[in-house]
Short mmCIF file of C-alpha atoms and ligand atoms in Angstrom, two decimals:
data_model
loop_
_atom_site.label_atom_id
_atom_site.label_comp_id
_atom_site.label_asym_id
_atom_site.label_seq_id
_atom_site.Cartn_x
_atom_site.Cartn_y
_atom_site.Cartn_z
CA LEU F 22 0.00 0.00 0.00
CA LYS F 23 1.46 3.30 -1.15
CA SER F 24 1.37 6.13 1.40
CA ARG F 25 2.97 9.54 1.88
CA LYS F 26 3.21 12.11 4.66
CA ASN F 27 2.67 15.89 4.50
CA VAL F 28 1.20 15.89 1.02
CA GLN F 29 0.39 19.15 -0.79
CA LEU F 30 -3.25 18.86 -1.92
CA LYS F 31 -3.26 21.64 -4.52
CA LYS F 32 -3.22 19.26 -7.49
CA TYR F 33 -5.82 17.03 -5.85
CA ASN F 34 -8.67 19.58 -5.80
CA SER F 35 -10.30 21.42 -8.70
CA LEU F 36 -10.61 24.65 -6.73
CA GLY F 37 -6.81 24.58 -6.80
CA VAL F 38 -6.30 25.66 -3.21
CA GLU F 39 -3.22 24.80 -1.18
CA ALA F 40 -3.52 22.65 1.93
CA LEU F 41 -1.42 19.94 3.52
CA ALA F 42 -2.62 16.44 4.35
CA ALA F 43 -0.80 14.84 7.28
CA LYS F 44 -1.03 11.44 5.57
CA MET F 45 -2.28 10.16 2.25
CA LEU F 46 -2.92 6.52 1.33
CA PHE F 47 -3.25 5.51 -2.32
CA ILE F 48 -5.64 2.61 -2.92
CA GLN F 49 -4.91 0.80 -6.17
CA SER F 50 -6.74 -2.48 -5.60
CA GLU F 51 -9.27 -4.12 -3.30
CA LYS F 52 -6.35 -5.83 -1.57
CA ASP F 53 -5.06 -2.43 -0.42
CA LEU F 54 -8.31 -1.92 1.48
CA LEU F 55 -8.12 -5.02 3.64
CA GLY F 56 -7.18 -4.01 7.17
CA ILE F 57 -6.85 -0.34 6.23
CA GLU F 58 -8.88 0.62 9.31
CA GLU F 59 -5.78 -0.28 11.36
CA LEU F 60 -3.70 2.34 9.52
CA ILE F 61 -6.01 5.32 9.92
CA ASN F 62 -7.84 7.24 12.58
CA PRO F 63 -11.50 6.83 11.56
CA ASP F 64 -12.38 10.15 13.20
CA ARG F 65 -9.91 12.01 11.01
CA LEU F 66 -10.42 10.48 7.65
CA PHE F 67 -11.43 11.70 4.24
CA ILE F 68 -12.04 9.57 1.15
CA LEU F 69 -10.92 11.39 -2.00
CA GLY F 70 -11.67 10.86 -5.67
CA GLU F 71 -10.62 13.66 -8.04
CA GLY F 72 -11.46 16.48 -5.62
CA THR F 73 -13.91 18.27 -7.93
CA ASN F 74 -16.58 18.57 -5.25
CA THR F 75 -14.36 19.24 -2.26
CA LEU F 76 -13.11 22.39 -0.54
CA PHE F 77 -10.04 22.12 1.68
CA SER F 78 -10.56 25.18 3.86
CA LYS F 79 -7.44 24.40 5.91
CA ASP F 80 -4.72 21.77 6.35
CA PHE F 81 -6.09 18.30 6.96
CA GLU F 82 -4.66 16.73 10.11
CA GLY F 83 -5.85 13.20 9.46
CA SER F 84 -5.51 10.63 6.67
CA ILE F 85 -6.76 11.03 3.15
CA VAL F 86 -7.64 7.82 1.35
CA LYS F 87 -7.26 8.45 -2.37
CA VAL F 88 -9.13 5.82 -4.39
CA GLU F 89 -7.29 4.84 -7.59
CA ILE F 90 -8.86 1.43 -8.33
CA ARG F 91 -9.01 0.91 -12.10
CA GLY F 92 -10.58 -1.57 -14.51
CA LEU F 93 -13.67 -1.75 -16.70
CA GLU F 94 -15.58 -4.84 -17.84
CA TYR F 95 -18.73 -5.21 -19.89
CA LYS F 96 -20.96 -8.27 -19.69
CA ASN F 97 -24.09 -8.76 -21.75
CA VAL F 98 -26.98 -9.72 -19.49
CA ASP F 99 -29.51 -10.39 -22.26
CA GLU F 100 -30.26 -8.96 -25.69
CA ASN F 101 -31.31 -5.64 -24.16
CA ARG F 102 -28.98 -5.04 -21.26
CA CYS F 103 -25.28 -4.89 -20.56
CA LEU F 104 -23.68 -4.71 -17.12
CA ALA F 105 -20.61 -2.45 -16.93
CA THR F 106 -18.49 -2.99 -13.83
CA ILE F 107 -15.92 -0.30 -13.25
CA GLY F 108 -13.25 0.65 -10.72
CA ALA F 109 -14.01 3.66 -8.50
CA GLY F 110 -10.78 5.39 -9.52
CA GLU F 111 -11.64 5.59 -13.21
CA ASN F 112 -12.55 9.00 -14.65
CA TRP F 113 -16.30 9.50 -15.03
CA HIS F 114 -16.38 11.17 -18.45
CA GLN F 115 -13.94 8.64 -19.94
CA PHE F 116 -16.29 5.90 -18.84
CA VAL F 117 -19.30 7.69 -20.35
CA THR F 118 -17.43 8.08 -23.66
CA ASP F 119 -16.24 4.48 -23.67
CA SER F 120 -19.74 3.11 -23.05
CA LEU F 121 -21.15 5.26 -25.87
CA ASP F 122 -18.38 4.14 -28.23
CA LYS F 123 -19.44 0.56 -27.46
CA GLY F 124 -22.96 1.47 -28.64
CA LEU F 125 -24.43 1.39 -25.14
CA GLN F 126 -27.10 3.86 -24.08
CA GLY F 127 -27.83 5.41 -20.69
CA LEU F 128 -25.04 7.75 -19.61
CA GLU F 129 -25.18 10.31 -22.44
CA ASN F 130 -26.89 13.09 -20.44
CA LEU F 131 -24.20 12.79 -17.77
CA SER F 132 -21.35 13.55 -20.17
CA LEU F 133 -18.51 15.81 -19.06
CA ILE F 134 -19.36 15.82 -15.35
CA PRO F 135 -15.94 16.06 -13.71
CA GLY F 136 -14.70 13.55 -11.16
CA SER F 137 -14.29 9.85 -10.52
CA VAL F 138 -16.68 6.93 -10.93
CA GLY F 139 -16.53 6.18 -7.19
CA ALA F 140 -17.87 9.63 -6.29
CA ALA F 141 -20.80 9.46 -8.72
CA PRO F 142 -23.13 7.54 -6.35
CA ILE F 143 -22.16 9.69 -3.34
CA GLN F 144 -24.24 12.71 -4.29
CA ASN F 145 -26.18 10.87 -7.03
CA ILE F 146 -24.75 13.09 -9.76
CA GLY F 147 -27.28 14.45 -12.18
CA ALA F 148 -27.62 16.67 -15.21
CA TYR F 149 -30.00 17.40 -18.08
CA GLY F 150 -32.91 15.46 -16.62
CA VAL F 151 -31.05 12.27 -15.61
CA GLU F 152 -29.67 11.10 -12.27
CA VAL F 153 -26.95 8.46 -12.12
CA SER F 154 -29.04 6.35 -9.72
CA GLU F 155 -31.31 5.46 -12.67
CA LEU F 156 -28.42 3.53 -14.25
CA ILE F 157 -26.70 2.05 -11.20
CA ASP F 158 -27.06 -1.68 -10.67
CA PHE F 159 -24.85 -2.07 -7.59
CA VAL F 160 -22.29 -0.29 -5.45
CA GLU F 161 -19.49 -2.28 -3.85
CA GLY F 162 -16.97 -1.17 -1.26
CA TYR F 163 -15.20 -1.57 2.03
CA ASN F 164 -16.97 -0.91 5.31
CA LEU F 165 -14.43 0.71 7.65
CA VAL F 166 -16.53 0.14 10.75
CA ASP F 167 -16.68 -3.65 10.40
CA GLY F 168 -13.61 -4.12 8.22
CA ARG F 169 -15.40 -6.02 5.45
CA PHE F 170 -16.56 -5.70 1.87
CA GLU F 171 -20.24 -5.05 1.17
CA LYS F 172 -22.34 -4.87 -1.97
CA PHE F 173 -25.57 -2.85 -2.25
CA ASN F 174 -28.26 -3.06 -4.90
CA ARG F 175 -29.59 0.21 -6.24
CA ALA F 176 -32.70 0.07 -4.05
CA ASP F 177 -30.56 -0.13 -0.90
CA CYS F 178 -28.39 2.92 -1.62
CA GLY F 179 -30.90 5.52 -0.37
CA PHE F 180 -30.61 7.66 -3.50
CA ARG F 181 -32.26 11.10 -3.42
CA TYR F 182 -31.68 14.48 -5.10
CA ARG F 183 -27.91 15.04 -4.74
CA SER F 184 -27.68 12.53 -1.94
CA SER F 185 -27.43 8.88 -0.94
CA MET F 186 -26.80 6.88 2.21
CA PHE F 187 -23.07 7.04 1.33
CA LYS F 188 -23.25 10.80 1.76
CA GLU F 189 -25.31 10.58 4.94
CA GLN F 190 -25.43 7.59 7.31
CA ARG F 191 -22.31 6.00 5.81
CA ARG F 192 -20.37 9.20 5.32
CA ASP F 193 -16.59 8.65 5.68
CA GLN F 194 -17.24 5.02 6.66
CA PHE F 195 -17.62 3.27 3.34
CA ILE F 196 -14.96 3.29 0.62
CA ILE F 197 -16.57 2.61 -2.73
CA SER F 198 -14.31 0.32 -4.75
CA ARG F 199 -16.43 -0.65 -7.76
CA VAL F 200 -19.77 0.32 -9.28
CA GLY F 201 -22.01 -1.68 -11.62
CA PHE F 202 -24.11 0.07 -14.28
CA SER F 203 -27.00 -1.42 -16.17
CA LEU F 204 -26.86 -0.01 -19.71
CA ASN F 205 -29.09 -0.48 -22.74
CA ARG F 206 -27.92 -2.37 -25.80
CA ASN F 207 -31.01 -1.21 -27.69
CA TRP F 208 -32.56 2.16 -27.18
CA SER F 209 -35.67 3.99 -28.23
CA ASP F 210 -36.62 6.98 -26.10
CA LEU F 211 -33.84 9.21 -24.90
CA GLU F 212 -34.19 12.03 -22.37
CA ALA F 213 -33.96 15.15 -24.51
CA SER F 214 -36.71 17.25 -22.96
CA TYR F 215 -34.52 19.41 -20.73
CA LYS F 216 -34.99 22.98 -21.98
CA SER F 217 -31.45 23.97 -22.96
CA LEU F 218 -30.86 20.55 -24.51
CA SER F 219 -34.01 20.53 -26.64
CA THR F 220 -33.28 24.12 -27.75
CA TYR F 221 -29.74 23.15 -28.77
CA LEU F 222 -30.99 20.15 -30.75
CA ASP F 223 -33.64 22.27 -32.50
CA GLN F 224 -31.16 24.98 -33.36
CA ASN F 225 -28.77 22.43 -34.83
CA GLY F 226 -31.49 20.64 -36.80
CA ILE F 227 -31.03 17.36 -34.93
CA LYS F 228 -34.20 15.27 -34.83
CA ASN F 229 -34.29 11.88 -33.07
CA PRO F 230 -30.72 12.15 -31.77
CA SER F 231 -28.61 9.05 -31.16
CA PRO F 232 -27.04 8.65 -27.67
CA LEU F 233 -23.73 9.83 -29.12
CA GLN F 234 -25.34 12.92 -30.64
CA LEU F 235 -27.05 13.68 -27.35
CA SER F 236 -23.74 13.34 -25.52
CA LYS F 237 -22.04 15.69 -27.98
CA ALA F 238 -24.83 18.23 -27.49
CA VAL F 239 -24.47 18.03 -23.70
CA VAL F 240 -20.69 18.48 -24.02
CA GLN F 241 -21.13 21.57 -26.20
CA ILE F 242 -23.69 23.13 -23.87
CA ARG F 243 -21.59 22.44 -20.80
CA LYS F 244 -18.45 23.85 -22.43
CA SER F 245 -20.27 27.05 -23.33
CA LYS F 246 -21.81 27.47 -19.87
CA LEU F 247 -19.49 26.12 -17.20
CA PRO F 248 -16.00 27.33 -16.36
CA ASP F 249 -13.28 24.73 -17.00
CA PRO F 250 -11.56 23.93 -13.67
CA ASN F 251 -8.27 23.54 -15.56
CA LYS F 252 -8.49 27.22 -16.48
CA ILE F 253 -10.17 28.72 -13.42
CA GLY F 254 -10.41 26.87 -10.12
CA ASN F 255 -13.97 25.89 -9.20
CA ALA F 256 -16.02 23.00 -7.87
CA GLY F 257 -19.15 23.34 -10.01
CA SER F 258 -22.34 24.34 -8.19
CA PHE F 259 -21.40 25.33 -4.68
CA PHE F 260 -24.93 25.12 -3.24
CA LYS F 261 -27.90 22.82 -3.80
CA ASN F 262 -31.13 24.25 -5.16
CA PRO F 263 -33.34 24.84 -2.11
CA VAL F 264 -36.77 23.24 -1.80
CA VAL F 265 -39.50 25.17 0.03
CA ASN F 266 -43.15 24.45 0.77
CA LEU F 267 -45.90 25.93 -1.37
CA LYS F 268 -46.95 28.45 1.29
CA LYS F 269 -43.44 29.85 1.50
CA PHE F 270 -43.26 30.00 -2.30
CA GLU F 271 -46.53 31.99 -2.47
CA GLU F 272 -45.19 34.45 0.12
CA LEU F 273 -41.96 34.88 -1.84
CA LYS F 274 -43.91 35.40 -5.04
CA LYS F 275 -45.76 38.33 -3.53
CA ARG F 276 -42.46 40.01 -2.69
CA PHE F 277 -40.56 38.84 -5.81
CA PRO F 278 -43.08 38.31 -8.63
CA GLY F 279 -40.38 37.05 -11.01
CA ILE F 280 -39.07 34.29 -8.72
CA PRO F 281 -38.72 31.04 -10.68
CA GLY F 282 -39.60 27.69 -9.10
CA PHE F 283 -41.10 24.38 -10.07
CA GLU F 284 -43.07 21.83 -8.11
CA THR F 285 -41.04 18.64 -7.57
CA GLU F 286 -43.72 16.85 -5.57
CA PRO F 287 -47.12 18.02 -4.30
CA GLY F 288 -46.62 20.99 -2.01
CA LYS F 289 -42.85 21.25 -2.57
CA VAL F 290 -41.23 23.84 -4.82
CA LYS F 291 -37.61 23.80 -5.95
CA LEU F 292 -36.06 27.24 -6.32
CA PHE F 293 -32.91 28.22 -8.17
CA ALA F 294 -30.04 29.05 -5.84
CA ALA F 295 -28.34 30.88 -8.75
CA TRP F 296 -31.33 33.22 -9.06
CA LEU F 297 -31.32 34.00 -5.33
CA ILE F 298 -27.58 34.76 -5.48
CA GLU F 299 -27.97 36.94 -8.55
CA GLN F 300 -30.86 38.88 -7.01
CA SER F 301 -28.69 39.49 -3.97
CA GLY F 302 -26.22 41.26 -6.21
CA TRP F 303 -23.39 38.71 -6.05
CA LYS F 304 -23.17 37.49 -9.65
CA GLY F 305 -19.77 38.40 -11.12
CA LYS F 306 -18.61 40.00 -7.84
CA ASP F 307 -15.08 39.51 -6.52
CA LEU F 308 -13.83 39.42 -2.99
CA GLY F 309 -10.04 39.55 -3.17
CA LYS F 310 -8.73 36.44 -4.91
CA VAL F 311 -12.11 34.70 -4.99
CA GLY F 312 -15.38 35.52 -6.66
CA VAL F 313 -18.79 34.52 -7.99
CA HIS F 314 -18.57 33.52 -11.66
CA GLN F 315 -19.87 36.18 -14.06
CA ASP F 316 -22.10 33.76 -16.01
CA GLN F 317 -22.87 31.16 -13.33
CA ALA F 318 -23.88 32.62 -9.99
CA LEU F 319 -23.81 29.17 -8.39
CA VAL F 320 -20.11 28.68 -9.14
CA LEU F 321 -17.51 30.17 -6.81
CA VAL F 322 -14.09 30.62 -8.35
CA ASN F 323 -10.47 30.85 -7.29
CA LYS F 324 -9.07 33.61 -9.46
CA GLY F 325 -5.55 32.50 -8.63
CA GLY F 326 -3.64 31.92 -5.43
CA ALA F 327 -6.68 32.00 -3.13
CA LYS F 328 -6.71 30.11 0.14
CA GLY F 329 -9.50 27.64 0.86
CA ILE F 330 -10.64 29.76 3.78
CA GLU F 331 -11.29 32.68 1.42
CA ILE F 332 -13.67 30.55 -0.67
CA TYR F 333 -15.32 29.40 2.52
CA GLU F 334 -15.76 32.96 3.80
CA LEU F 335 -17.28 34.05 0.49
CA SER F 336 -19.73 31.15 0.65
CA GLN F 337 -20.75 32.17 4.16
CA LYS F 338 -21.37 35.76 3.04
CA LEU F 339 -23.63 34.50 0.25
CA LYS F 340 -25.50 32.30 2.69
CA ALA F 341 -26.02 35.15 5.13
CA ASP F 342 -27.35 37.44 2.40
CA ILE F 343 -29.75 34.83 1.02
CA ARG F 344 -31.01 34.24 4.51
CA LYS F 345 -31.50 37.95 5.11
CA ASN F 346 -33.18 38.62 1.77
CA PHE F 347 -35.33 35.52 1.35
CA ASP F 348 -35.28 33.76 4.74
CA ILE F 349 -33.85 30.67 3.04
CA LEU F 350 -30.90 28.68 4.31
CA LEU F 351 -28.76 27.46 1.42
CA GLU F 352 -27.13 24.10 1.84
CA GLU F 353 -23.67 23.40 0.41
CA GLU F 354 -23.35 20.81 -2.34
CA VAL F 355 -19.55 20.93 -2.07
CA ARG F 356 -17.99 18.97 0.77
CA ILE F 357 -16.13 21.39 3.05
CA LEU F 358 -13.21 20.18 5.15
C1 FAD C 7 -17.19 22.35 -13.53
C2 FAD C 7 -17.95 21.37 -12.69
C3 FAD C 7 -19.22 20.96 -13.08
C4 FAD C 7 -19.95 20.04 -12.32
N1 FAD C 7 -21.19 19.65 -12.77
C5 FAD C 7 -21.92 18.75 -12.05
C6 FAD C 7 -23.20 18.32 -12.51
O1 FAD C 7 -23.65 18.71 -13.58
N2 FAD C 7 -23.90 17.45 -11.75
C7 FAD C 7 -23.40 16.96 -10.57
O2 FAD C 7 -24.08 16.15 -9.93
N3 FAD C 7 -22.18 17.34 -10.12
C8 FAD C 7 -21.43 18.22 -10.82
N4 FAD C 7 -20.19 18.62 -10.36
C9 FAD C 7 -19.69 18.08 -9.08
C10 FAD C 7 -18.72 16.88 -9.25
O3 FAD C 7 -18.38 16.72 -10.59
C11 FAD C 7 -19.35 15.58 -8.76
O4 FAD C 7 -19.76 15.71 -7.43
C12 FAD C 7 -18.36 14.40 -8.85
O5 FAD C 7 -19.04 13.19 -8.62
C13 FAD C 7 -17.19 14.52 -7.87
O6 FAD C 7 -16.24 13.52 -8.15
P1 FAD C 7 -14.82 13.54 -7.45
O7 FAD C 7 -14.15 12.24 -7.74
O8 FAD C 7 -14.06 14.73 -7.87
O9 FAD C 7 -15.23 13.65 -5.92
P2 FAD C 7 -14.44 14.27 -4.68
O10 FAD C 7 -14.53 15.75 -4.69
O11 FAD C 7 -13.07 13.68 -4.61
O12 FAD C 7 -15.34 13.71 -3.49
C14 FAD C 7 -16.68 14.12 -3.36
C15 FAD C 7 -17.35 13.34 -2.24
O13 FAD C 7 -17.37 11.95 -2.57
C16 FAD C 7 -16.67 11.18 -1.61
N5 FAD C 7 -15.94 10.12 -2.34
C17 FAD C 7 -15.20 10.28 -3.47
N6 FAD C 7 -14.76 9.07 -3.90
C18 FAD C 7 -15.24 8.14 -3.04
C19 FAD C 7 -15.12 6.72 -2.95
N7 FAD C 7 -14.45 5.98 -3.85
N8 FAD C 7 -15.74 6.09 -1.91
C20 FAD C 7 -16.44 6.81 -0.99
N9 FAD C 7 -16.57 8.15 -1.01
C21 FAD C 7 -15.98 8.81 -2.04
C22 FAD C 7 -15.76 12.15 -0.90
O14 FAD C 7 -15.47 11.70 0.42
C23 FAD C 7 -16.60 13.43 -0.91
O15 FAD C 7 -17.53 13.42 0.14
C24 FAD C 7 -19.42 19.52 -11.11
C25 FAD C 7 -18.13 19.93 -10.72
C26 FAD C 7 -17.39 20.84 -11.49
C27 FAD C 7 -16.01 21.23 -11.06
#
């Protein structure tokens, strides 16, 4: 098992902030996981993929377990379905592309989401009308509390909007090693109804897109809208979209007639955190070396050389303002350490 002490984390997080990890363990196979609970302090542990959804606000005194398990296998289940089993350390978008190149359908809407395969189930990544939980067959990993491997079927993973049991009850206790995806060998209806996606397809004269065409459209839209972490440090959406009850929504509407929201289930309305931030005057604003992206109010950026604590302080200022202006408490999507 490879391990190092006093590791600089700058290259391990997409916000590009500097922080030191007291110890870092590099997991390259399932064998490396056996007995790992003896080598770490479970109270000071963080499991790391590619660090695209993580903010290191200060040095990390404990152990970081970096998951680098590789490998990808496809197995036809029947004439319609194929099971892809893939190591948690593989890159998400490379997997999406590989599955599409093999003629398999399912992951196209989730193209170009940064990060590792192992992190995808954690917050049930989603984009353009699809959540990864719809495609997951199983999640396998190592339970640090009992020191044993466990395998969960999709129904047992507690998937919800941007969450799962791995993010909640099992947080920092379960190292995902491999994930199984159930993909389609034949496809008919694809999910192309998401507004910006259907507009893009219309504008480019694409009718009845193939999965590959849909993926290419998603990639183009994302590239035009989201800042590339390789160019400007960021972690994607910093906050989740808040959900309020209908009564609260009606009250808000009286004060802010233009407030957008849509009902996700009876009596519950999802609002747009980006809109709330923009209305509070933060879009495109800088605070020293950090700022709110000029096109994406939900994305906080490191303009170069910022410390993690500066990003954190900016996020707290946004939260305070949203609370003051709308009486809504934003919840972070990014994991803050
Ligand atoms: C530009 C940009 C755009 C983005 N767009 C989207 C989007 O459209 N939709 C979306 O859902 N997300 C989006 N994200 C967020 C991010 O891509 C996802 O959350 C991704 O799954 C994070 O992967 P990671 O490997 O970098 O995770 P990390 O940041 O390394 O970890 C994130 C969380 O997962 C846990 N974790 C990671 N690997 C494992 C493992 N093997 N076992 C157990 N726990 C683990 C960590 O402990 C942590 O809690 C975006 C991010 C960026 C920078």
